[in-house]
Short mmCIF file of C-alpha atoms in Angstrom, two decimals:
data_model
loop_
_atom_site.label_atom_id
_atom_site.label_comp_id
_atom_site.label_asym_id
_atom_site.label_seq_id
_atom_site.Cartn_x
_atom_site.Cartn_y
_atom_site.Cartn_z
CA VAL A 15 -51.33 82.45 13.23
CA TYR A 16 -48.14 83.31 11.37
CA MET A 17 -46.82 79.76 11.77
CA ILE A 18 -50.09 78.22 10.61
CA VAL A 19 -50.12 80.43 7.48
CA TRP A 20 -46.47 79.62 6.81
CA SER A 21 -47.17 75.92 7.26
CA ILE A 22 -50.08 75.95 4.80
CA SER A 23 -48.61 78.18 2.11
CA SER A 24 -44.86 77.69 2.23
CA SER A 25 -43.40 74.86 4.29
CA GLY A 26 -44.20 72.00 1.92
CA ILE A 27 -43.52 73.99 -1.25
CA SER A 28 -40.07 75.17 -0.11
CA THR A 29 -38.82 71.65 0.68
CA THR A 30 -40.48 70.28 -2.46
CA ALA A 31 -38.76 72.88 -4.65
CA SER A 32 -35.42 72.06 -3.03
CA ARG A 33 -35.77 68.31 -3.48
CA LEU A 34 -37.20 68.29 -7.03
CA ILE A 35 -34.76 70.91 -8.34
CA SER A 36 -31.76 69.07 -6.89
CA ALA A 37 -32.97 65.83 -8.51
CA GLU A 38 -33.45 67.52 -11.91
CA LYS A 39 -30.04 69.15 -11.57
CA ALA A 40 -28.42 65.76 -10.91
CA LYS A 41 -30.12 64.30 -14.00
CA ARG A 42 -29.15 67.41 -16.04
CA THR A 43 -32.68 68.04 -17.31
CA PRO A 44 -34.09 71.47 -18.35
CA ASN A 45 -37.11 71.14 -16.02
CA ILE A 46 -35.84 73.25 -13.13
CA PHE A 47 -37.55 76.52 -14.05
CA LEU A 48 -40.85 74.85 -14.91
CA ILE A 49 -40.92 73.32 -11.42
CA LEU A 50 -39.90 76.59 -9.78
CA ASP A 51 -42.50 78.65 -11.67
CA GLN A 52 -45.27 76.31 -10.63
CA CYS A 53 -44.08 76.27 -7.02
CA ILE A 54 -44.14 80.07 -6.96
CA VAL A 55 -47.62 80.27 -8.51
CA ILE A 56 -49.05 77.73 -6.04
CA THR A 57 -47.53 79.31 -2.95
CA PHE A 58 -48.39 82.87 -4.05
CA PHE A 59 -52.10 82.25 -4.57
CA ILE A 60 -52.47 80.20 -1.38
CA SER A 61 -50.73 82.90 0.66
CA LEU A 62 -52.72 85.68 -1.03
CA PHE A 63 -55.97 83.92 -0.14
CA LEU A 64 -54.83 83.48 3.49
CA SER A 65 -53.72 87.11 3.57
CA ILE A 66 -57.18 88.30 2.54
CA ILE A 67 -58.86 85.96 5.03
CA THR A 68 -56.61 87.09 7.89
CA PHE A 69 -57.12 90.78 7.16
CA THR A 70 -60.89 90.49 6.69
CA PHE A 71 -61.54 88.33 9.74
CA SER A 72 -58.83 89.73 12.04
CA ASP A 73 -61.40 90.78 14.66
CA THR A 74 -62.98 87.32 14.69
CA ILE A 75 -59.59 85.56 14.88
CA SER A 76 -58.41 87.82 17.71
CA HIS A 77 -61.60 87.25 19.72
CA ILE A 78 -62.19 83.53 19.16
CA LEU A 79 -58.79 81.95 18.40
CA ILE A 80 -56.32 84.14 20.27
CA LYS A 81 -58.89 85.35 22.82
CA ASP A 82 -57.37 88.84 22.98
CA PRO A 83 -59.05 91.62 20.93
CA ARG A 84 -55.88 93.72 21.15
CA THR A 85 -54.17 91.45 18.61
CA SER A 86 -56.53 92.47 15.78
CA LEU A 87 -54.29 95.36 14.69
CA SER A 88 -51.25 93.09 14.61
CA LEU A 89 -53.09 90.52 12.49
CA LYS A 90 -54.03 93.18 9.93
CA ILE A 91 -50.40 94.32 9.65
CA LEU A 92 -49.13 90.74 9.53
CA SER A 93 -51.42 89.76 6.66
CA PHE A 94 -49.58 92.05 4.21
CA CYS A 95 -46.34 90.06 4.41
CA PHE A 96 -47.77 86.58 3.69
CA PRO A 97 -47.33 86.60 -0.13
CA PHE A 98 -43.78 87.98 0.17
CA MET A 99 -42.90 85.36 2.78
CA ALA A 100 -44.34 82.53 0.67
CA VAL A 101 -42.62 83.40 -2.62
CA ALA A 102 -39.32 84.03 -0.82
CA SER A 103 -39.57 80.53 0.73
CA ALA A 104 -40.01 78.97 -2.73
CA LEU A 105 -37.02 80.91 -4.07
CA ARG A 106 -34.90 79.81 -1.11
CA GLY A 107 -35.90 76.24 -1.93
CA TYR A 108 -34.60 76.84 -5.47
CA PHE A 109 -31.22 78.01 -4.19
CA PHE A 110 -31.00 75.12 -1.72
CA GLY A 111 -31.83 72.75 -4.59
CA LEU A 112 -28.81 74.11 -6.46
CA GLN A 113 -26.86 73.58 -3.19
CA ASN A 114 -26.23 77.31 -2.96
CA SER A 115 -26.92 77.99 0.70
CA THR A 116 -25.26 81.43 0.68
CA VAL A 117 -28.25 83.32 -0.73
CA PRO A 118 -30.82 81.85 1.72
CA ALA A 119 -28.41 82.40 4.61
CA ILE A 120 -27.80 86.05 3.73
CA SER A 121 -31.52 86.64 3.19
CA GLN A 122 -32.42 85.28 6.62
CA VAL A 123 -29.72 87.30 8.38
CA PHE A 124 -30.88 90.35 6.41
CA GLU A 125 -34.48 89.65 7.45
CA GLN A 126 -33.56 89.50 11.15
CA THR A 127 -31.46 92.66 10.86
CA VAL A 128 -34.31 94.60 9.23
CA ARG A 129 -36.72 93.30 11.87
CA MET A 130 -34.54 94.51 14.75
CA ALA A 131 -33.74 97.83 13.07
CA ALA A 132 -37.42 98.58 12.39
CA ILE A 133 -38.35 97.90 16.00
CA TYR A 134 -35.43 99.96 17.30
CA PHE A 135 -36.06 103.05 15.19
CA LEU A 136 -39.88 103.01 15.42
CA SER A 137 -40.20 102.17 19.10
CA SER A 138 -40.38 105.80 20.24
CA PHE A 139 -43.51 106.32 18.11
CA PHE A 140 -45.38 103.29 19.48
CA ILE A 141 -44.38 102.54 23.07
CA HIS A 142 -46.37 105.36 24.70
CA LYS A 143 -49.56 104.24 22.89
CA GLY A 144 -49.93 101.04 24.91
CA LEU A 145 -49.49 97.30 24.57
CA GLU A 146 -51.67 96.91 21.46
CA TYR A 147 -49.41 99.23 19.48
CA CYS A 148 -46.22 97.76 20.97
CA CYS A 149 -47.36 94.36 19.68
CA GLY A 150 -48.16 96.02 16.34
CA LEU A 151 -44.62 97.44 16.27
CA ALA A 152 -43.13 93.95 16.66
CA VAL A 153 -45.27 92.75 13.76
CA ILE A 154 -44.24 95.74 11.61
CA GLY A 155 -40.64 94.66 12.16
CA MET A 156 -41.53 91.10 11.15
CA ALA A 157 -43.40 92.25 8.03
CA ALA A 158 -40.63 94.63 6.98
CA GLY A 159 -38.05 91.86 7.37
CA GLU A 160 -40.10 89.44 5.26
CA ILE A 161 -40.76 91.97 2.48
CA LEU A 162 -37.19 93.25 2.14
CA SER A 163 -35.81 89.72 2.41
CA PHE A 164 -38.07 88.74 -0.50
CA PHE A 165 -36.71 91.55 -2.66
CA TYR A 166 -33.14 90.49 -1.91
CA VAL A 167 -33.81 86.86 -2.86
CA PHE A 168 -35.86 87.81 -5.94
CA ILE A 169 -33.28 90.27 -7.30
CA THR A 170 -30.48 87.76 -6.68
CA TYR A 171 -32.50 85.14 -8.54
CA LEU A 172 -32.99 87.44 -11.55
CA LEU A 173 -29.29 88.32 -11.64
CA THR A 174 -28.04 84.73 -11.38
CA LYS A 175 -30.73 82.93 -13.39
CA GLU A 176 -29.46 81.10 -16.46
CA SER A 177 -31.94 80.68 -19.29
CA PRO A 178 -32.41 77.01 -20.25
CA ASP A 179 -31.18 76.11 -23.72
CA LYS A 180 -33.77 73.34 -24.10
CA LYS A 181 -37.48 72.96 -23.57
CA PRO A 182 -38.72 71.04 -20.50
CA THR A 183 -38.90 67.29 -20.97
CA ILE A 184 -42.03 66.95 -18.82
CA SER A 185 -45.47 68.49 -19.22
CA ARG A 186 -46.98 71.04 -16.88
CA ILE A 187 -49.44 68.42 -15.64
CA THR A 188 -46.62 66.00 -14.80
CA SER A 189 -44.65 68.73 -13.04
CA LEU A 190 -47.73 69.82 -11.07
CA SER A 191 -48.43 66.22 -10.08
CA MET A 192 -44.85 65.81 -8.82
CA ILE A 193 -45.10 68.99 -6.76
CA ILE A 194 -48.48 68.23 -5.22
CA SER A 195 -47.68 64.60 -4.39
CA MET A 196 -44.61 65.71 -2.46
CA ALA A 197 -45.88 68.98 -1.00
CA LEU A 198 -49.19 67.70 0.36
CA PRO A 199 -47.80 65.33 3.05
CA LEU A 200 -45.13 67.90 3.98
CA THR A 201 -47.74 70.63 4.31
CA ALA A 202 -50.10 68.33 6.20
CA ASN A 203 -47.24 67.53 8.58
CA ARG A 204 -46.43 71.18 9.26
CA VAL A 205 -50.08 72.27 9.51
CA THR A 206 -50.94 69.43 11.86
CA GLY A 207 -47.81 70.15 13.88
CA SER A 208 -48.65 73.86 14.12
CA PHE A 209 -52.26 73.13 15.07
CA LEU A 210 -51.36 70.55 17.72
CA SER A 211 -48.62 72.82 19.05
CA THR A 212 -51.21 75.56 19.42
CA VAL A 213 -53.48 73.15 21.31
CA GLU A 214 -50.58 72.20 23.57
CA ASN A 215 -49.79 75.86 24.27
CA ILE A 216 -53.42 76.52 25.20
CA LEU A 217 -53.83 73.41 27.36
CA LEU A 218 -50.52 73.50 29.24
CA PRO A 219 -51.24 76.58 31.43
CA GLN A 220 -54.78 75.32 32.07
CA ARG A 221 -53.63 71.88 33.23
CA LEU A 222 -50.91 73.46 35.40
CA GLN A 223 -53.67 75.23 37.30
CA LEU A 224 -55.17 71.82 38.13
CA TYR A 225 -51.75 70.89 39.54
CA GLY A 226 -52.28 73.67 42.08
CA LEU A 227 -50.70 76.74 40.50
CA SER A 228 -52.53 80.04 40.23
CA SER A 229 -53.39 81.45 36.80
CA ASP A 230 -50.48 83.90 36.96
CA ASP A 231 -48.02 81.27 38.19
CA SER A 232 -49.02 78.77 35.49
CA LEU A 233 -48.55 81.39 32.76
CA ALA A 234 -45.22 82.42 34.27
CA LEU A 235 -44.01 78.80 34.32
CA PHE A 236 -45.20 78.33 30.74
CA GLY A 237 -43.28 81.48 29.78
CA GLN A 238 -40.13 80.18 31.45
CA LEU A 239 -40.42 76.95 29.49
CA SER A 240 -41.36 78.30 26.04
CA ALA A 241 -39.79 81.76 25.97
CA MET A 242 -36.70 81.30 28.15
CA ALA A 243 -35.55 77.66 28.32
CA MET A 244 -36.48 76.66 24.78
CA PRO A 245 -34.62 79.51 22.99
CA LEU A 246 -31.46 78.59 24.91
CA LEU A 247 -31.82 74.93 23.99
CA MET A 248 -32.42 75.79 20.35
CA ILE A 249 -29.29 77.95 19.90
CA PRO A 250 -27.00 74.95 19.17
CA SER A 251 -29.66 73.45 16.91
CA SER A 252 -29.16 76.32 14.44
CA LEU A 253 -26.16 74.36 13.14
CA LEU A 254 -28.31 71.26 12.75
CA THR A 255 -31.19 73.16 11.15
CA ALA A 256 -28.72 74.34 8.51
CA LEU A 257 -27.46 70.77 8.15
CA SER A 258 -31.02 69.44 7.88
CA THR A 259 -31.86 71.95 5.16
CA ALA A 260 -28.67 71.31 3.20
CA ILE A 261 -28.94 67.53 3.43
CA VAL A 262 -32.27 67.43 1.55
CA PRO A 263 -30.89 68.38 -1.90
CA ALA A 264 -27.66 66.46 -1.28
CA LEU A 265 -29.52 63.20 -0.59
CA SER A 266 -32.07 63.87 -3.31
CA GLU A 267 -29.30 64.33 -5.86
CA ALA A 268 -27.53 61.16 -4.70
CA GLN A 269 -30.79 59.22 -4.84
CA ALA A 270 -31.56 60.52 -8.35
CA THR A 271 -28.22 59.11 -9.56
CA SER A 272 -28.58 55.89 -7.49
CA ASN A 273 -25.40 56.69 -5.57
CA SER A 274 -26.08 54.53 -2.51
CA SER A 275 -22.55 54.83 -1.10
CA ARG A 276 -22.82 58.61 -1.06
CA ILE A 277 -26.20 58.39 0.67
CA SER A 278 -24.85 56.10 3.41
CA ARG A 279 -21.77 58.26 3.87
CA THR A 280 -23.77 61.50 4.08
CA VAL A 281 -26.31 60.06 6.53
CA SER A 282 -23.63 58.50 8.77
CA ARG A 283 -21.62 61.72 8.91
CA SER A 284 -24.73 63.79 9.66
CA ILE A 285 -25.76 61.48 12.49
CA LEU A 286 -22.25 61.60 13.98
CA PHE A 287 -22.10 65.40 14.06
CA THR A 288 -25.65 65.58 15.41
CA MET A 289 -24.81 63.27 18.31
CA LEU A 290 -21.61 65.18 19.08
CA ILE A 291 -23.48 68.49 19.25
CA GLY A 292 -26.42 66.98 21.16
CA ILE A 293 -24.27 65.28 23.79
CA GLY A 294 -22.04 68.34 24.12
CA THR A 295 -25.04 70.59 24.71
CA PHE A 296 -26.49 68.07 27.16
CA GLY A 297 -23.32 68.27 29.27
CA ILE A 298 -23.32 72.08 29.37
CA PHE A 299 -26.99 72.39 30.39
CA LEU A 300 -26.60 69.53 32.89
CA ILE A 301 -23.68 71.12 34.75
CA PHE A 302 -24.32 74.87 34.27
CA PRO A 303 -28.15 75.22 34.33
CA HIS A 304 -28.46 77.65 37.25
CA GLU A 305 -25.45 79.69 36.13
CA LEU A 306 -27.02 80.12 32.68
CA GLY A 307 -30.43 81.01 34.12
CA LYS A 308 -29.01 83.52 36.59
CA THR A 309 -26.59 85.16 34.13
CA ILE A 310 -28.94 85.40 31.13
CA TYR A 311 -32.36 85.90 32.76
CA SER A 312 -31.46 86.89 36.35
CA GLN A 313 -33.64 84.03 37.56
CA ASN A 314 -32.49 81.09 39.64
CA ASP A 315 -35.54 78.88 39.16
CA ILE A 316 -35.15 78.75 35.36
CA GLY A 317 -32.08 76.60 36.08
CA ASP A 318 -34.30 73.78 37.35
CA ILE A 319 -36.11 73.67 34.00
CA LEU A 320 -32.84 73.84 32.05
CA PHE A 321 -31.45 70.94 34.08
CA LEU A 322 -34.45 68.73 33.26
CA MET A 323 -34.49 69.76 29.61
CA SER A 324 -30.79 68.97 29.19
CA PHE A 325 -31.76 65.29 28.81
CA ILE A 326 -33.91 66.24 25.81
CA CYS A 327 -31.07 67.87 23.84
CA PRO A 328 -29.54 64.80 22.11
CA PHE A 329 -32.93 63.46 21.02
CA LEU A 330 -34.33 66.87 20.05
CA TYR A 331 -31.34 67.64 17.83
CA PHE A 332 -31.32 64.08 16.49
CA GLN A 333 -34.91 64.55 15.35
CA VAL A 334 -33.99 67.74 13.46
CA THR A 335 -31.36 65.89 11.43
CA LEU A 336 -33.55 62.81 10.94
CA SER A 337 -36.28 65.00 9.44
CA GLY A 338 -33.80 66.36 6.90
CA ILE A 339 -32.59 62.84 6.06
CA LEU A 340 -36.12 61.50 5.61
CA ASN A 341 -37.12 64.52 3.51
CA GLY A 342 -34.07 64.03 1.31
CA LEU A 343 -35.01 60.40 0.74
CA GLY A 344 -38.65 61.21 -0.05
CA GLU A 345 -40.09 59.74 3.17
CA GLN A 346 -42.56 62.57 3.83
CA MET A 347 -45.36 60.30 5.00
CA LEU A 348 -43.18 58.82 7.74
CA ILE A 349 -42.34 62.34 8.95
CA PHE A 350 -46.05 63.13 9.06
CA LYS A 351 -46.88 59.97 11.03
CA ASN A 352 -44.00 60.58 13.46
CA SER A 353 -45.08 64.18 14.04
CA LEU A 354 -48.64 63.07 14.68
CA LEU A 355 -47.53 60.35 17.10
CA SER A 356 -45.24 62.76 18.97
CA SER A 357 -48.04 65.32 19.41
CA VAL A 358 -50.52 62.66 20.55
CA ILE A 359 -48.07 61.49 23.23
CA SER A 360 -47.53 65.07 24.40
CA LEU A 361 -51.26 65.80 24.52
CA ILE A 362 -51.94 62.62 26.53
CA VAL A 363 -49.24 63.63 29.02
CA ILE A 364 -50.56 67.21 29.27
CA TRP A 365 -54.13 66.08 29.86
CA PHE A 366 -53.63 63.16 32.23
CA PHE A 367 -50.27 63.59 33.98
CA ILE A 368 -49.59 67.32 34.39
CA PRO A 369 -52.45 67.74 36.94
CA ARG A 370 -50.66 65.12 39.08
CA PHE A 371 -46.95 65.75 38.44
CA GLY A 372 -46.71 69.30 37.07
CA ILE A 373 -44.20 70.55 34.52
CA ASN A 374 -41.91 67.55 35.12
CA ALA A 375 -44.53 65.36 33.47
CA PHE A 376 -44.54 67.52 30.34
CA ILE A 377 -40.75 67.38 29.98
CA SER A 378 -40.74 63.61 30.61
CA GLY A 379 -43.52 63.09 28.06
CA TRP A 380 -41.64 65.17 25.51
CA LEU A 381 -38.53 63.04 26.06
CA ILE A 382 -40.54 59.83 25.62
CA SER A 383 -42.09 61.09 22.38
CA LEU A 384 -38.67 62.07 20.97
CA ILE A 385 -37.15 58.69 21.83
CA THR A 386 -40.13 56.89 20.30
CA VAL A 387 -40.11 58.71 16.95
CA SER A 388 -36.29 58.55 16.75
CA PHE A 389 -36.43 54.76 17.18
CA ILE A 390 -39.13 54.46 14.49
CA SER A 391 -37.16 56.67 12.07
CA ILE A 392 -33.89 54.78 12.56
CA ARG A 393 -35.62 51.44 12.15
CA HIS A 394 -37.20 52.62 8.90
CA LEU A 395 -33.93 54.13 7.61
CA ASN A 396 -32.15 50.85 8.26
CA LYS A 397 -34.49 49.18 5.76
CA ILE A 398 -33.57 51.71 3.05
CA ILE A 399 -29.84 52.17 3.55
CA THR A 400 -27.08 50.44 5.44
CA LEU A 401 -26.48 52.14 8.79
CA SER A 402 -23.79 51.20 11.29
CA PHE A 403 -24.15 52.44 14.87
CA ASP A 404 -20.93 52.42 16.83
CA LEU A 405 -22.12 53.28 20.36
CA ARG A 406 -18.53 53.81 21.48
CA ARG A 407 -17.98 56.49 18.83
CA LEU A 408 -21.48 58.00 18.86
CA VAL A 409 -22.30 58.01 22.59
CA ILE A 410 -19.78 56.67 25.09
CA ILE A 411 -16.63 58.62 24.17
CA PRO A 412 -18.49 61.91 23.46
CA PHE A 413 -20.30 61.56 26.83
CA LEU A 414 -17.07 60.94 28.75
CA SER A 415 -15.36 63.79 26.86
CA ILE A 416 -18.04 66.39 27.61
CA MET A 417 -18.25 65.34 31.26
CA THR A 418 -14.48 65.77 31.59
CA ALA A 419 -14.70 69.19 29.92
CA VAL A 420 -17.63 70.62 31.88
CA LEU A 421 -16.59 69.29 35.29
CA PHE A 422 -13.10 70.76 34.84
CA SER A 423 -14.65 74.07 33.74
CA LYS A 424 -17.00 74.00 36.74
CA LEU A 425 -13.99 73.90 39.04
CA ILE A 426 -12.48 76.89 37.22
CA TYR A 427 -15.81 78.76 37.46
CA ARG A 428 -15.75 78.70 41.25
CA TYR A 429 -12.38 80.47 41.30
CA LEU A 430 -13.20 82.92 38.50
CA PHE A 431 -16.56 83.85 40.08
CA ALA A 432 -14.71 85.28 43.08
CA VAL A 433 -12.70 87.77 41.01
CA LEU A 434 -14.65 88.34 37.77
CA SER A 435 -18.24 89.17 36.88
CA PRO A 436 -20.67 86.21 36.51
CA SER A 437 -21.11 86.78 32.77
CA ILE A 438 -17.37 86.85 32.05
CA SER A 439 -16.75 83.83 34.29
CA LEU A 440 -19.52 81.81 32.63
CA SER A 441 -18.47 82.82 29.10
CA PHE A 442 -14.89 81.74 29.76
CA CYS A 443 -16.02 78.40 31.22
CA LEU A 444 -18.39 77.66 28.34
CA LEU A 445 -15.67 78.42 25.79
CA SER A 446 -13.15 76.32 27.70
CA SER A 447 -15.68 73.45 27.88
CA ALA A 448 -16.16 73.58 24.10
CA ALA A 449 -12.41 73.78 23.47
CA ILE A 450 -11.63 70.82 25.76
CA TYR A 451 -14.51 68.79 24.31
CA ILE A 452 -13.43 69.32 20.71
CA SER A 453 -9.78 68.69 21.60
CA LEU A 454 -10.65 65.37 23.23
CA LEU A 455 -12.75 64.33 20.24
CA LEU A 456 -9.84 65.13 17.93
CA LEU A 457 -7.31 63.43 20.20
CA LEU A 458 -9.42 60.26 20.43
CA ARG A 459 -10.00 60.29 16.64
CA ILE A 460 -13.78 60.56 16.91
CA ILE A 461 -13.49 63.38 14.38
CA THR A 462 -10.60 64.82 12.40
CA LEU A 463 -9.75 68.30 11.20
CA LYS A 464 -10.68 67.09 7.72
CA ASP A 465 -14.20 66.28 8.99
CA ILE A 466 -14.58 69.75 10.46
CA LEU A 467 -13.32 71.53 7.35
CA ARG A 468 -15.28 69.37 4.90
CA ARG A 469 -18.27 71.14 3.33
#
């Protein structure tokens, strides 16, 4: 529910604010604050409406959509933070548009810190009251984080805002038209993605039961996939999510000034770093899946899922960066079509193939969908800008480098495991793998220290 509300009220507006403001900044026009004001007004009233709807119909939503009446209390609490979350997203888009990523970064770290602190200090008042109130406690932490994060971003905006010395050069109608034309496909993409993801999450355990698993076993396997394996896979992507967010205003600014060489250079560099991170992560999950599962979750069988999902890493991370590139170049409709195609492929696999092949079919279908949309995106990008793909630099040497690093570290792990704790042994081997991998990339001139230090 939270993700659907965020998708409707904030996702499109935040990216739109970032892209339009960066373009106006590049052209040195006084239209930035007109665009921002309208973005804030739009997102505030949409989120306020959704907040009222969620609070009023929380019992209905909990019974019909979530199918668990105990979530009604959490929905009521959650509804209070929607307007704060929405306006804060628009303000973060403003700072990203100015290519000031420090404020959004601090606000998100602050939000997570408040969330954890609220749960930690309030837990003693809620835990003994049962699961409904424990869930409510988690949502209180989420709401507190969103609200206080908003105040941080808003106060920072007021303190750093520079009053324009000229009147806007576009009318309010023109500005509104620009915002809506860009935000609508972005919002439709996120809403559709959230809705189809919800359908997938509902169908997956049901179809696993047709494969022969019990209700409890199918839910447990779904939990291993979505709540254990996926968070581990997404940790390295935090770097790429930051890159994807930062690349939108950078490309938008370059496009506004018709700087095609800068666009090509930025895209090529982003793709290179994405492939290096994706292939590096693939090697680690391929060689250390059971060690990671046992050390982090105390479960051996999670390693089987991590091993299969390791093949997804390069394409999953590649898609994160490609979305940022396409957003920066104003290709929102292509993102929407790709997202729709990817979800359709996943739903077909869930419905027809999981009853026959189990969870392996879902992971294989996900991989196929990622490869398909990546191919479509690259083909489309190649029509807009000049891209050069050096397979030796992008794939072959990084693959050989990470295999050398992880296989050497695997040998070390066997000796360390005999004398040190599993967590210390694994940590040392993962760090040594990363160090060897980066050293080989530097030695073979795939990247340079200048590339790493460049903003």
